[in-house]
PDB file of C-alpha atoms in Angstrom:
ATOM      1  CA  UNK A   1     131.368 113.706 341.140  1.00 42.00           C
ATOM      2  CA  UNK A   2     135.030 113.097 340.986  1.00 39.00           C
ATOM      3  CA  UNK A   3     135.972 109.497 342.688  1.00 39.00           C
ATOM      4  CA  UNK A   4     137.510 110.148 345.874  1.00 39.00           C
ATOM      5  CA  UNK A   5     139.407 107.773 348.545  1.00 37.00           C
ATOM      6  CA  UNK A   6     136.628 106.832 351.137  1.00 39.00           C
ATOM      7  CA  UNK A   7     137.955 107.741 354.889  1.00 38.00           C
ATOM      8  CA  UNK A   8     139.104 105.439 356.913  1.00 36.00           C
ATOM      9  CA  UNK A   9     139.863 104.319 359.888  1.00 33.00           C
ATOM     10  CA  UNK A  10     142.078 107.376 360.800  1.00 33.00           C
ATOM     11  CA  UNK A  11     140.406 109.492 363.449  1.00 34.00           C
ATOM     12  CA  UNK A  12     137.368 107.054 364.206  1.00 41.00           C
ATOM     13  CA  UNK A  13     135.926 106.949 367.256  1.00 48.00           C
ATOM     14  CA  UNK A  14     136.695 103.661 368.975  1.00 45.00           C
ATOM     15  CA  UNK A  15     132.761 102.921 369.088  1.00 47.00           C
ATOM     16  CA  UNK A  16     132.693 103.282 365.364  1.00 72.00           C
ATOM     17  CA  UNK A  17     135.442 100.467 364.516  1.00 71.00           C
ATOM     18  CA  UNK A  18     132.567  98.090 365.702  1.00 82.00           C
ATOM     19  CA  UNK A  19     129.996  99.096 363.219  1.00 92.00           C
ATOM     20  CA  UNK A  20     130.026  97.633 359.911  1.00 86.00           C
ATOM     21  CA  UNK A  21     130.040 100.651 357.581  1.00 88.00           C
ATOM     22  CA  UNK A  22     132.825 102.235 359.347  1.00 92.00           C
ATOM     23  CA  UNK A  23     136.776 101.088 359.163  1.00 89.00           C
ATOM     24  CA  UNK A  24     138.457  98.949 359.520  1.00 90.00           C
ATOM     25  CA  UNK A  25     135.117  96.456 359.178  1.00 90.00           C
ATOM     26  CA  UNK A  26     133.450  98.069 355.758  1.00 93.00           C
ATOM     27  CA  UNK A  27     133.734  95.682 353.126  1.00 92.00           C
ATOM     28  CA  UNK A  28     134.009  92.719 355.505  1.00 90.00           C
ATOM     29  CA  UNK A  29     130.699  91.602 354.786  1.00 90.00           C
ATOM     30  CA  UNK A  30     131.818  92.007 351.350  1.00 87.00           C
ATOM     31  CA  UNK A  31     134.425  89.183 351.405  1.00 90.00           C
ATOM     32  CA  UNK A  32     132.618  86.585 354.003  1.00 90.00           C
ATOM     33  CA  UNK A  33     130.029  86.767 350.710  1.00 89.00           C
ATOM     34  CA  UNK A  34     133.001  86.190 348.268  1.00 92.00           C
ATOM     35  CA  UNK A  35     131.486  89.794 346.446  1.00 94.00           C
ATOM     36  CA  UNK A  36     133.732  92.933 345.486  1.00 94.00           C
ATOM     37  CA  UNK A  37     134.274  95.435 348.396  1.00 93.00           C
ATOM     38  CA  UNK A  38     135.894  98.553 348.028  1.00 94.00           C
ATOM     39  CA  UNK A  39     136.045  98.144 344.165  1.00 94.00           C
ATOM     40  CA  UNK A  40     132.607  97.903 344.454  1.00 95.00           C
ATOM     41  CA  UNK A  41     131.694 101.275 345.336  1.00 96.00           C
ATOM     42  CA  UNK A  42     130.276 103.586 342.367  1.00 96.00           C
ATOM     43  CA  UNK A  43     131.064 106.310 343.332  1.00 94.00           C
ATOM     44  CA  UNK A  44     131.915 108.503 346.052  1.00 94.00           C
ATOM     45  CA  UNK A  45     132.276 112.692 346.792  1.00 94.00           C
ATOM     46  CA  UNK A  46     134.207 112.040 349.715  1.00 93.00           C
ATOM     47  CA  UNK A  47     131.464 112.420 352.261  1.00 95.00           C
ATOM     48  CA  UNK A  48     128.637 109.858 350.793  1.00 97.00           C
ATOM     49  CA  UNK A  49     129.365 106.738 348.765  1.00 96.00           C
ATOM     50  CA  UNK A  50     127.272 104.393 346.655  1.00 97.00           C
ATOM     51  CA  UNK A  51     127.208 100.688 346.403  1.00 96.00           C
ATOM     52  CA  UNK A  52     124.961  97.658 346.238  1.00 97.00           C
ATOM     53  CA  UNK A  53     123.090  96.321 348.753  1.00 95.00           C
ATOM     54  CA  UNK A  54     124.762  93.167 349.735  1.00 93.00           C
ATOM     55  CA  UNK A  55     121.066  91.049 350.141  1.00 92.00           C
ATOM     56  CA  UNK A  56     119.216  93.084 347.566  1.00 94.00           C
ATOM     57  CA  UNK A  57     116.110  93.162 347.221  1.00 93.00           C
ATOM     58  CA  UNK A  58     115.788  93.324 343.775  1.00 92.00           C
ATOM     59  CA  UNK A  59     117.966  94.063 340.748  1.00 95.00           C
ATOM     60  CA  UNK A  60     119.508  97.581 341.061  1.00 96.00           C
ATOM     61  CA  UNK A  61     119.020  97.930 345.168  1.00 96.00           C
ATOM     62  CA  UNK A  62     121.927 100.397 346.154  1.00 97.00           C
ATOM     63  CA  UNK A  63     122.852 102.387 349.356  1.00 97.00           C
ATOM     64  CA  UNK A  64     123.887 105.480 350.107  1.00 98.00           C
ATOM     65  CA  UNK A  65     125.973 105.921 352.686  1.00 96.00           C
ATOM     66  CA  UNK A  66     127.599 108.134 354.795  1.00 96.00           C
ATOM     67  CA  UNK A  67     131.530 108.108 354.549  1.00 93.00           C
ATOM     68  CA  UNK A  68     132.443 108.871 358.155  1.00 93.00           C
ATOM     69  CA  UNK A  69     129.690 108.082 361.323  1.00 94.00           C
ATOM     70  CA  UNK A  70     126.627 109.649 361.350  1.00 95.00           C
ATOM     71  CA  UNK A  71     123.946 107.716 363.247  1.00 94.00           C
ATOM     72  CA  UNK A  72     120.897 108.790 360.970  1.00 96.00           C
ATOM     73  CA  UNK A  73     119.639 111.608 357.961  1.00 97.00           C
ATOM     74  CA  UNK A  74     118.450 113.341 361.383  1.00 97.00           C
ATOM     75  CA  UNK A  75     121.951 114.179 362.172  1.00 96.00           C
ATOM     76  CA  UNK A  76     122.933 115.652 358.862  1.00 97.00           C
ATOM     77  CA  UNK A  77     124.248 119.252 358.355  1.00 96.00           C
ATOM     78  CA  UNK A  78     122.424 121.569 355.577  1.00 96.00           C
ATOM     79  CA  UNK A  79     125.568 120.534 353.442  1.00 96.00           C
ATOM     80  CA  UNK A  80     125.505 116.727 353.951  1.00 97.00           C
ATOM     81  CA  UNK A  81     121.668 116.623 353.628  1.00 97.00           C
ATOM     82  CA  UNK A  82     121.781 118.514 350.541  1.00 97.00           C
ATOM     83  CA  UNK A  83     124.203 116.006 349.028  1.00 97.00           C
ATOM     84  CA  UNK A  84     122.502 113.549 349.848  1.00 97.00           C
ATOM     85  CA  UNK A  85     119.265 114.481 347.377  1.00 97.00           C
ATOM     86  CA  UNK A  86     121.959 115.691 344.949  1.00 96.00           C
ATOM     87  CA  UNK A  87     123.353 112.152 344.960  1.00 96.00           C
ATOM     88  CA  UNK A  88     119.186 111.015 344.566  1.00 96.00           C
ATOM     89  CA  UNK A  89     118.253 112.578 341.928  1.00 95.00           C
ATOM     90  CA  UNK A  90     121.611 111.303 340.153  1.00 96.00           C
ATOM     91  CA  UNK A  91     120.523 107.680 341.164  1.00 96.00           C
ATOM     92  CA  UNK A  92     117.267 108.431 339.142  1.00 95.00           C
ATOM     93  CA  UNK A  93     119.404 109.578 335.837  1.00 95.00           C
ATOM     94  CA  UNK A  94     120.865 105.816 336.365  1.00 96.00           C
ATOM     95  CA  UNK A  95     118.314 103.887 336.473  1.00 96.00           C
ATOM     96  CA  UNK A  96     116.409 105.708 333.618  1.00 95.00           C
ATOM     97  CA  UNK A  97     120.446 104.754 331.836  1.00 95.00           C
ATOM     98  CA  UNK A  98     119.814 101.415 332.999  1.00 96.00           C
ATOM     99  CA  UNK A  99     116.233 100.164 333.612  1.00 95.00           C
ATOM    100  CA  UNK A 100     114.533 102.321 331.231  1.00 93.00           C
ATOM    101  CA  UNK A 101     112.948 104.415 333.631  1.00 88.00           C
ATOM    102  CA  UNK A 102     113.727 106.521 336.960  1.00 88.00           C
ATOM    103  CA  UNK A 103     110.692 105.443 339.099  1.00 90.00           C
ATOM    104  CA  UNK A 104     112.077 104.398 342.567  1.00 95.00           C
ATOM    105  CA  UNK A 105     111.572 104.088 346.197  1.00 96.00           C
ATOM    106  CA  UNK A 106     114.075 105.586 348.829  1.00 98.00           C
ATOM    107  CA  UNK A 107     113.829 104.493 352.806  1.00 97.00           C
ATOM    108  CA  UNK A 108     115.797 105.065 355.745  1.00 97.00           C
ATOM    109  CA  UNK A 109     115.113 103.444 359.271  1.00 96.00           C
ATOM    110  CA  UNK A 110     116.666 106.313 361.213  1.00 95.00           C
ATOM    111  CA  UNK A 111     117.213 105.369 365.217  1.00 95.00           C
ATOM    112  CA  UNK A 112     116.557 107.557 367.640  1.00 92.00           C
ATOM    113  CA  UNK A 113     118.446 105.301 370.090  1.00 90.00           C
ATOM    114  CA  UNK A 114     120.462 102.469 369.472  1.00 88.00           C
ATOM    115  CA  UNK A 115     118.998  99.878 366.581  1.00 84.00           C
ATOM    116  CA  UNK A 116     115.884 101.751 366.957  1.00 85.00           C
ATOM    117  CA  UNK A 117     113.055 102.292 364.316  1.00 85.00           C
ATOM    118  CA  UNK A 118     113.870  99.364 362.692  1.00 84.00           C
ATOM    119  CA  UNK A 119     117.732  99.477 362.232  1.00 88.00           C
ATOM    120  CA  UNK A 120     120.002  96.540 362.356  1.00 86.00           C
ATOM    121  CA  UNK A 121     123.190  99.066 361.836  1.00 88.00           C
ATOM    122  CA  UNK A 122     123.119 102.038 363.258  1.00 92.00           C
ATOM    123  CA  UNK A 123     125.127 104.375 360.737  1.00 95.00           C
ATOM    124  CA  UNK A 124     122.952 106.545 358.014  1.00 95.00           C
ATOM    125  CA  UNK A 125     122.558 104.879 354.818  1.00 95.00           C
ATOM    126  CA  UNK A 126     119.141 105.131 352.797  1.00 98.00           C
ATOM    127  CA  UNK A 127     118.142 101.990 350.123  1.00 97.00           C
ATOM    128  CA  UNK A 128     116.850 103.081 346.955  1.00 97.00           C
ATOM    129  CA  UNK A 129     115.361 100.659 344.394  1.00 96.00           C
ATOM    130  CA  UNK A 130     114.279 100.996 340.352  1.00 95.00           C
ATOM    131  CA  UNK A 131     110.758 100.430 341.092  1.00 89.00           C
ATOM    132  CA  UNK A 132     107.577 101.948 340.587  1.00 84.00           C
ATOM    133  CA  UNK A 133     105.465 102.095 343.720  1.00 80.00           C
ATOM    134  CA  UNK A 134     102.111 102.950 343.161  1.00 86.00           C
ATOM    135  CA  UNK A 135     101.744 104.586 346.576  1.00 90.00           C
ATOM    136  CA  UNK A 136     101.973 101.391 348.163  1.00 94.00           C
ATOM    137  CA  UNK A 137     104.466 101.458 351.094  1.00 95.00           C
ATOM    138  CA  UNK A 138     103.131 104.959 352.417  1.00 96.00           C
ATOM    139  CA  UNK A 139      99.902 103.392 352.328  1.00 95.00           C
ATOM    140  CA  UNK A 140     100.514 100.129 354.206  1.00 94.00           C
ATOM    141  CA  UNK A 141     102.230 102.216 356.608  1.00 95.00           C
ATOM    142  CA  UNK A 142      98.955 104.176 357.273  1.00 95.00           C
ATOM    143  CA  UNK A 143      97.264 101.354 357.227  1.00 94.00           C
ATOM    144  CA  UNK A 144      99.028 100.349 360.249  1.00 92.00           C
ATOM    145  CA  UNK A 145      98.767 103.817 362.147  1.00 94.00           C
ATOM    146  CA  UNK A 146     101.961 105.188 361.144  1.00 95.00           C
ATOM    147  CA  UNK A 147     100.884 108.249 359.259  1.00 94.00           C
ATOM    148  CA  UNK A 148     103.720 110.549 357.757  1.00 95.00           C
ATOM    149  CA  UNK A 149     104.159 113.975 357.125  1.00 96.00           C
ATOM    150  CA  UNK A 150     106.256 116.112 355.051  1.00 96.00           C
ATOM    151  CA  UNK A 151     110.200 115.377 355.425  1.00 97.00           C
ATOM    152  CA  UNK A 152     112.291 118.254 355.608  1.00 97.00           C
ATOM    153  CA  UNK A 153     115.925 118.220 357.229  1.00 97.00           C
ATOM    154  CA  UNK A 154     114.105 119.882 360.092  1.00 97.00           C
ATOM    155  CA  UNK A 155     111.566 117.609 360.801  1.00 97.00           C
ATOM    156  CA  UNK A 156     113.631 114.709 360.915  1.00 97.00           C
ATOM    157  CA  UNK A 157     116.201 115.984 362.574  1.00 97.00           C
ATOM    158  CA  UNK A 158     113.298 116.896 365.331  1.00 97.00           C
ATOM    159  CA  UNK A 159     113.278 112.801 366.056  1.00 96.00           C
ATOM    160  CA  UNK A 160     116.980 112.797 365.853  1.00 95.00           C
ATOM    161  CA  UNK A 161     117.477 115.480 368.451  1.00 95.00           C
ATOM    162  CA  UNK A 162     114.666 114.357 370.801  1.00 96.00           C
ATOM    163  CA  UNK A 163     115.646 110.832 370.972  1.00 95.00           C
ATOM    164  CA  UNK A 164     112.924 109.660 368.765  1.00 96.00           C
ATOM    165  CA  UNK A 165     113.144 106.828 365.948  1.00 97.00           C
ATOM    166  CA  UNK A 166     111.508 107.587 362.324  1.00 97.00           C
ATOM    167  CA  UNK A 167     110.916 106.100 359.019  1.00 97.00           C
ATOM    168  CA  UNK A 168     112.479 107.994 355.863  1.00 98.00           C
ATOM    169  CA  UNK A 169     110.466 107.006 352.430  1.00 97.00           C
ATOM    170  CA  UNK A 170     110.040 108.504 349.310  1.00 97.00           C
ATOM    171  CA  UNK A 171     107.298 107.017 346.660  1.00 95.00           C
ATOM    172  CA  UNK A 172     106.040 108.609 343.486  1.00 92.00           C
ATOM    173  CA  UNK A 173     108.016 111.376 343.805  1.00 91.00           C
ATOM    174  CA  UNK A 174     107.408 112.537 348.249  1.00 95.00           C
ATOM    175  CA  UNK A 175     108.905 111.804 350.652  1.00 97.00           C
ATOM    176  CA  UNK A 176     107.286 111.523 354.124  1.00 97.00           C
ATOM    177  CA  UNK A 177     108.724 111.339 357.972  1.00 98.00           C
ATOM    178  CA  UNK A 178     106.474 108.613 360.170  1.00 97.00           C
ATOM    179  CA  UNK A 179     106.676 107.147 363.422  1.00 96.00           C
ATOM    180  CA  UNK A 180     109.728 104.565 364.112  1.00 95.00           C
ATOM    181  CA  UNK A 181     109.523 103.651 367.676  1.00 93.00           C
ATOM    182  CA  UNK A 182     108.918  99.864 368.463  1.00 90.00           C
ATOM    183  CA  UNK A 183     108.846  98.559 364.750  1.00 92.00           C
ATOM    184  CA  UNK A 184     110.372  95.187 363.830  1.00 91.00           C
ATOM    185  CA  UNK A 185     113.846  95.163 363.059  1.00 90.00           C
ATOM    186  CA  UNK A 186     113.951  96.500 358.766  1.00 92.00           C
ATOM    187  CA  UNK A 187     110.616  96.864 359.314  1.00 93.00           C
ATOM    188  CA  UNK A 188     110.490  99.043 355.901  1.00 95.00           C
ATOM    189  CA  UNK A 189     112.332  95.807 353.767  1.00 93.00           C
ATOM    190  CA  UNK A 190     108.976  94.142 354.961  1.00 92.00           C
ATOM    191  CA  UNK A 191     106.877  96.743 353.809  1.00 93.00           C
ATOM    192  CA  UNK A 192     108.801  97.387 350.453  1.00 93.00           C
ATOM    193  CA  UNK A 193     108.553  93.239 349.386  1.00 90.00           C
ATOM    194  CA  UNK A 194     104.965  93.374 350.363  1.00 90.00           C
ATOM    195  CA  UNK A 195     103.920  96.576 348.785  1.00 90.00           C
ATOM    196  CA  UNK A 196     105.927  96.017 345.960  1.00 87.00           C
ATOM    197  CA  UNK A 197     105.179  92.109 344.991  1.00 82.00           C
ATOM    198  CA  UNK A 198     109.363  91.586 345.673  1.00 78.00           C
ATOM    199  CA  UNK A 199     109.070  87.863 345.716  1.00 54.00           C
ATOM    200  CA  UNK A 200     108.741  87.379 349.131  1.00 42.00           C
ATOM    201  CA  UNK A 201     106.127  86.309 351.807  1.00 37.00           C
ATOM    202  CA  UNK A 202     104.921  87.673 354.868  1.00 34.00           C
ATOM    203  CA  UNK A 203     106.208  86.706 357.894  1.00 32.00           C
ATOM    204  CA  UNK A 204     104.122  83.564 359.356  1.00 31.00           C
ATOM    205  CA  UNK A 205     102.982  82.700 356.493  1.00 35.00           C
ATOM    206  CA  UNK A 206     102.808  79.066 355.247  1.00 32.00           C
ATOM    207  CA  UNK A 207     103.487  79.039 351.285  1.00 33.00           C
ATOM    208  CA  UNK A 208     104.520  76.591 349.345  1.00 33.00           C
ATOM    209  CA  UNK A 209     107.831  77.275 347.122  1.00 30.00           C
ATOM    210  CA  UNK A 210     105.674  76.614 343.991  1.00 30.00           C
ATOM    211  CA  UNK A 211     103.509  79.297 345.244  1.00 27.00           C
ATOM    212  CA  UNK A 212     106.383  81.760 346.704  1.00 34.00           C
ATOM    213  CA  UNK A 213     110.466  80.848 345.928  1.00 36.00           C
ATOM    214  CA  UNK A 214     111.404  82.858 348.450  1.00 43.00           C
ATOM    215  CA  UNK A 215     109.042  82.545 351.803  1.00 47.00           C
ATOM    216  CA  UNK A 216     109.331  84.760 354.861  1.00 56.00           C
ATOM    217  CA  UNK A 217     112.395  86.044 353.691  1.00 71.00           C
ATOM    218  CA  UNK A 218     113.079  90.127 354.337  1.00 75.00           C
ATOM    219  CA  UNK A 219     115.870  90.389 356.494  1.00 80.00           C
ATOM    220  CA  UNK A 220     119.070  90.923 354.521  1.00 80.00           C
ATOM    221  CA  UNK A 221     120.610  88.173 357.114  1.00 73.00           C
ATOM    222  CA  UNK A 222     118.652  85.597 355.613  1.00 81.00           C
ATOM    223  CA  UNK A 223     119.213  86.358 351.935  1.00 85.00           C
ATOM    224  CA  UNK A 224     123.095  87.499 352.778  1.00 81.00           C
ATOM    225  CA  UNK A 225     125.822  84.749 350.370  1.00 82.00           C
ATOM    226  CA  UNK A 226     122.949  83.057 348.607  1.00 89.00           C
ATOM    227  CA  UNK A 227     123.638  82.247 345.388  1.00 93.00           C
ATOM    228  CA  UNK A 228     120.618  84.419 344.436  1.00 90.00           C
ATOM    229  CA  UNK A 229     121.406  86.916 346.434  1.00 91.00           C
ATOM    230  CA  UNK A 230     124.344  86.999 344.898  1.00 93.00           C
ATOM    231  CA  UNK A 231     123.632  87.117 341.055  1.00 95.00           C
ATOM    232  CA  UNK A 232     121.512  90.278 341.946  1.00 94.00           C
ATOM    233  CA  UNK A 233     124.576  92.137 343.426  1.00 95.00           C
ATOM    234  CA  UNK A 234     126.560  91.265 340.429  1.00 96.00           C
ATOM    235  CA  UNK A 235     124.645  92.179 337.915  1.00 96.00           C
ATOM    236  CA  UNK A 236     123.532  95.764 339.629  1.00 96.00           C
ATOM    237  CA  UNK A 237     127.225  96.265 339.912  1.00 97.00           C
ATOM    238  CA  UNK A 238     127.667  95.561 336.115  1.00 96.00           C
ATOM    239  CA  UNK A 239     124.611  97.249 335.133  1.00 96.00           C
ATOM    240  CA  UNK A 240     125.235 100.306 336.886  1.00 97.00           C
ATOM    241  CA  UNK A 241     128.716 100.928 335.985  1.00 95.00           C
ATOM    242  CA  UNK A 242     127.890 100.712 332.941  1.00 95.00           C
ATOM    243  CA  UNK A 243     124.790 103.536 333.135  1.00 95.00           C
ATOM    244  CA  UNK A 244     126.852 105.829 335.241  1.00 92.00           C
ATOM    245  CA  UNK A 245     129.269 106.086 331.850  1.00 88.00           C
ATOM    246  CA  UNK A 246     126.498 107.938 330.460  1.00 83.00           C
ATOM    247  CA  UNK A 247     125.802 110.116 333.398  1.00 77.00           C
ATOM    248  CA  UNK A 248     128.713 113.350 333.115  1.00 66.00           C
ATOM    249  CA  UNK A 249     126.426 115.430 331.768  1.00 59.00           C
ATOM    250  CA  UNK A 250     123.601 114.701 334.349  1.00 59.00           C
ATOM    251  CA  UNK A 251     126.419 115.334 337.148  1.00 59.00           C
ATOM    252  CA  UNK A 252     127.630 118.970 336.233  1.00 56.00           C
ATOM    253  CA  UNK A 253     124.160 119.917 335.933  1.00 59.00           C
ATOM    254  CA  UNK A 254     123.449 118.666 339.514  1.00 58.00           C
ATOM    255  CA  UNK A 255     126.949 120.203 340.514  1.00 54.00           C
ATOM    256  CA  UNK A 256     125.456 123.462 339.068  1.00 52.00           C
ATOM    257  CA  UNK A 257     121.851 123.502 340.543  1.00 52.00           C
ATOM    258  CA  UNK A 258     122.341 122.632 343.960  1.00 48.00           C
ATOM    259  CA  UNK A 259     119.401 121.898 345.729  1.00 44.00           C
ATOM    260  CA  UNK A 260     116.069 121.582 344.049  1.00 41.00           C
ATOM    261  CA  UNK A 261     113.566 124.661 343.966  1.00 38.00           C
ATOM    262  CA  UNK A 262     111.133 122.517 346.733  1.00 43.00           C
ATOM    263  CA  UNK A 263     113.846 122.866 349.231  1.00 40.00           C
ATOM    264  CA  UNK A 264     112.255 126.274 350.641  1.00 39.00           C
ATOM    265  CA  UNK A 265     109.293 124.086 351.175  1.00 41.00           C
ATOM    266  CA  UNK A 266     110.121 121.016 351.958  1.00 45.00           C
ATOM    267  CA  UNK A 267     113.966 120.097 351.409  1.00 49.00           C
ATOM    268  CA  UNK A 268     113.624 117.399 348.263  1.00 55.00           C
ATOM    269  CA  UNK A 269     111.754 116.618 345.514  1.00 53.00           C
ATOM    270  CA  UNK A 270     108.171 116.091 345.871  1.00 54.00           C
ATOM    271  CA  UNK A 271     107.240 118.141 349.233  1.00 51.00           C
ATOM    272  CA  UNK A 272     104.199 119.763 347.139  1.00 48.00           C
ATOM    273  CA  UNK A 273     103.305 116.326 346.091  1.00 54.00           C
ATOM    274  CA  UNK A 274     103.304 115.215 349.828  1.00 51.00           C
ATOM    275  CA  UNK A 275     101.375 118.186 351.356  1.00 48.00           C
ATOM    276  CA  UNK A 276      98.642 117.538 348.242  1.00 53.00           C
ATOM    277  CA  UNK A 277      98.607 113.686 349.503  1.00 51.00           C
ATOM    278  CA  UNK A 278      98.287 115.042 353.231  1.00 49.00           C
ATOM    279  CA  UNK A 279      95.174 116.925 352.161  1.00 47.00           C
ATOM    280  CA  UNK A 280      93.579 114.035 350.976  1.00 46.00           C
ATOM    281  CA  UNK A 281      94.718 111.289 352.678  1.00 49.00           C
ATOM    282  CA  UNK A 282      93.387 111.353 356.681  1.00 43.00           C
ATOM    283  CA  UNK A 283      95.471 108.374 357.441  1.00 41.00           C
ATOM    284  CA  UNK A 284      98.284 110.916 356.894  1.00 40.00           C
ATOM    285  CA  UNK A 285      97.333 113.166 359.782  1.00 38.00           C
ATOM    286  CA  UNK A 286      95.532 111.490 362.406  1.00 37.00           C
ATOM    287  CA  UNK A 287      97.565 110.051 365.362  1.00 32.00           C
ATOM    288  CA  UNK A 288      99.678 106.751 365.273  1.00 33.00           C
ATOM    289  CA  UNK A 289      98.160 103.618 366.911  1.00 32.00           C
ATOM    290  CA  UNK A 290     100.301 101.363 368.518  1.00 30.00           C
ATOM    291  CA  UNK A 291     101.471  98.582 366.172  1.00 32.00           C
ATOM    292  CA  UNK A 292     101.978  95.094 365.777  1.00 33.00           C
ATOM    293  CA  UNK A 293     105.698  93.606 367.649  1.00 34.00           C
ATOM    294  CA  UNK A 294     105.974  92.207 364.261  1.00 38.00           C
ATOM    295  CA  UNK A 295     104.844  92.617 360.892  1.00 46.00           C
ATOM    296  CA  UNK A 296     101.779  90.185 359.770  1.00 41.00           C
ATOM    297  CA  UNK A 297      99.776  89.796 356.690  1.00 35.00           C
TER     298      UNK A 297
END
């Protein structure tokens, strides 16, 4: 993907100049943190862009986000949702450049209505982290009667288009849709530092710092300028560049390809793996309970 000029503010919608990953206020978080902005973008196609998470929650968190205002993946186009797994399965040739490996989990709080499902910005932008997940964040999710199915373009955009909040993740390879309406605000950073032992506790708990460094914290507001906080961004920015060198050849094949052979079934990597998980997992199909106002242990 050639490196492009992100839009900006020219032809924004006076709503959008308020949100945070539009112009003229992207990057401002950048510089209240004293962290690269613009410069510290990957790379960008022009219509999504890459760059780390500004409270990450671990070493190599990175969003993708969309260039000009789209509320949620459930108002994508074929063309901008088919990017978008173009640009994920080049994040996976990175991290195997720079971690070793390409395991990862993607999530997306996508509102249905303003800040819902869990957002705290309402502009599409999906985290990814080099992790490997052991089925664990689909599986607390269940656990807490928000079962998934199969995510296809068309089945999120359903929620998108009827008003209805969702919860984008892919683990081990599928990706699943669930049921966003009334969780906590980044409900799925909660899930992801639980699931995946991310140095963090749950929310009420009462830890020690010998026992947890980092206690109660999720929310990217409370781990936004620390100096930890920080020393992750840097180093993903240094440790990335330096993967995507080796990543040209990886990016004309996906130029080449297009979308994956799943997408006549499901859109992305992994659908087969999610309908064989659906099969066996009844968590995955029965109805949603109502959930807690906020997470807990």
């Amino acid at each position: 993907m050639a490196r492009q000029e992100t839009p900006r503010a020219t032809g924004a919608e006076e709503g959008e100049r308020d949100c945070v990953l539009c112009p003229p206020l992207r990057f401002r978080l950048n510089e209240m943190a004293d962290l690269p902005g613009e410069s510290a973008v990957l790379a960008d196609d022009g219509g999504l862009f890459l760059m780390p998470d500004l409270a990450p929650l671990a070493d190599g968190h990175v969003l993708l986000v969309t260039a000009l205002h789209h509320q949620c993946a459930g108002a994508f186009g074929e063309d901008l949702w088919a990017g978008a797994w173009r640009w994920r399965r080049r994040v996976g040739r990175i991290y195997r450049a720079a971690y070793g490996r390409e395991d990862l989990v993607m999530f997306e709080h996508g509102p249905g209505t303003p800040q819902g499902g869990g957002a705290c910005v309402d502009h599409a932008h999906w985290h990814l982290l080099p992790h490997p997940s052991g089925g664990g964040m689909r599986a607390l999710l269940e656990e807490r009667g928000l079962g998934g199915r199969v995510a296809t373009r068309e089945s999120v955009r359903e929620y998108f288009r009827t008003g209805r909040s969702y919860l984008l993740l892919e683990e081990e390879g599928a990706v699943t849709v669930h049921p966003g309406e009334g969780v906590p605000s980044q409900y799925l950073r909660w899930v992801a530092k639980k699931a995946l032992g991310l140095h963090g506790g749950t929310p009420g708990a009462r830890q020690g710092a010998a026992y947890d460094p980092e206690p109660q914290i999720w929310r990217w507001q409370e781990q936004f300028g620390l100096p930890a906080s920080r020393a992750r961004f840097l180093r993903t920015l240094e440790r990335l560049r330096a993967a995507m060198a080796q990543d040209e050849t990886g990016e004309a094949q996906d130029e080449a390809e297009g979308e994956p052979e799943e997408a006549e079934e499901g859109g992305h990597p992994g659908a087969r793996r999610v309908a064989d998980h659906q099969k066996s997992s009844p968590a995955a199909s029965r109805s949603p309970n109502p959930i807690r106002s906020t997470p807990s242990p």
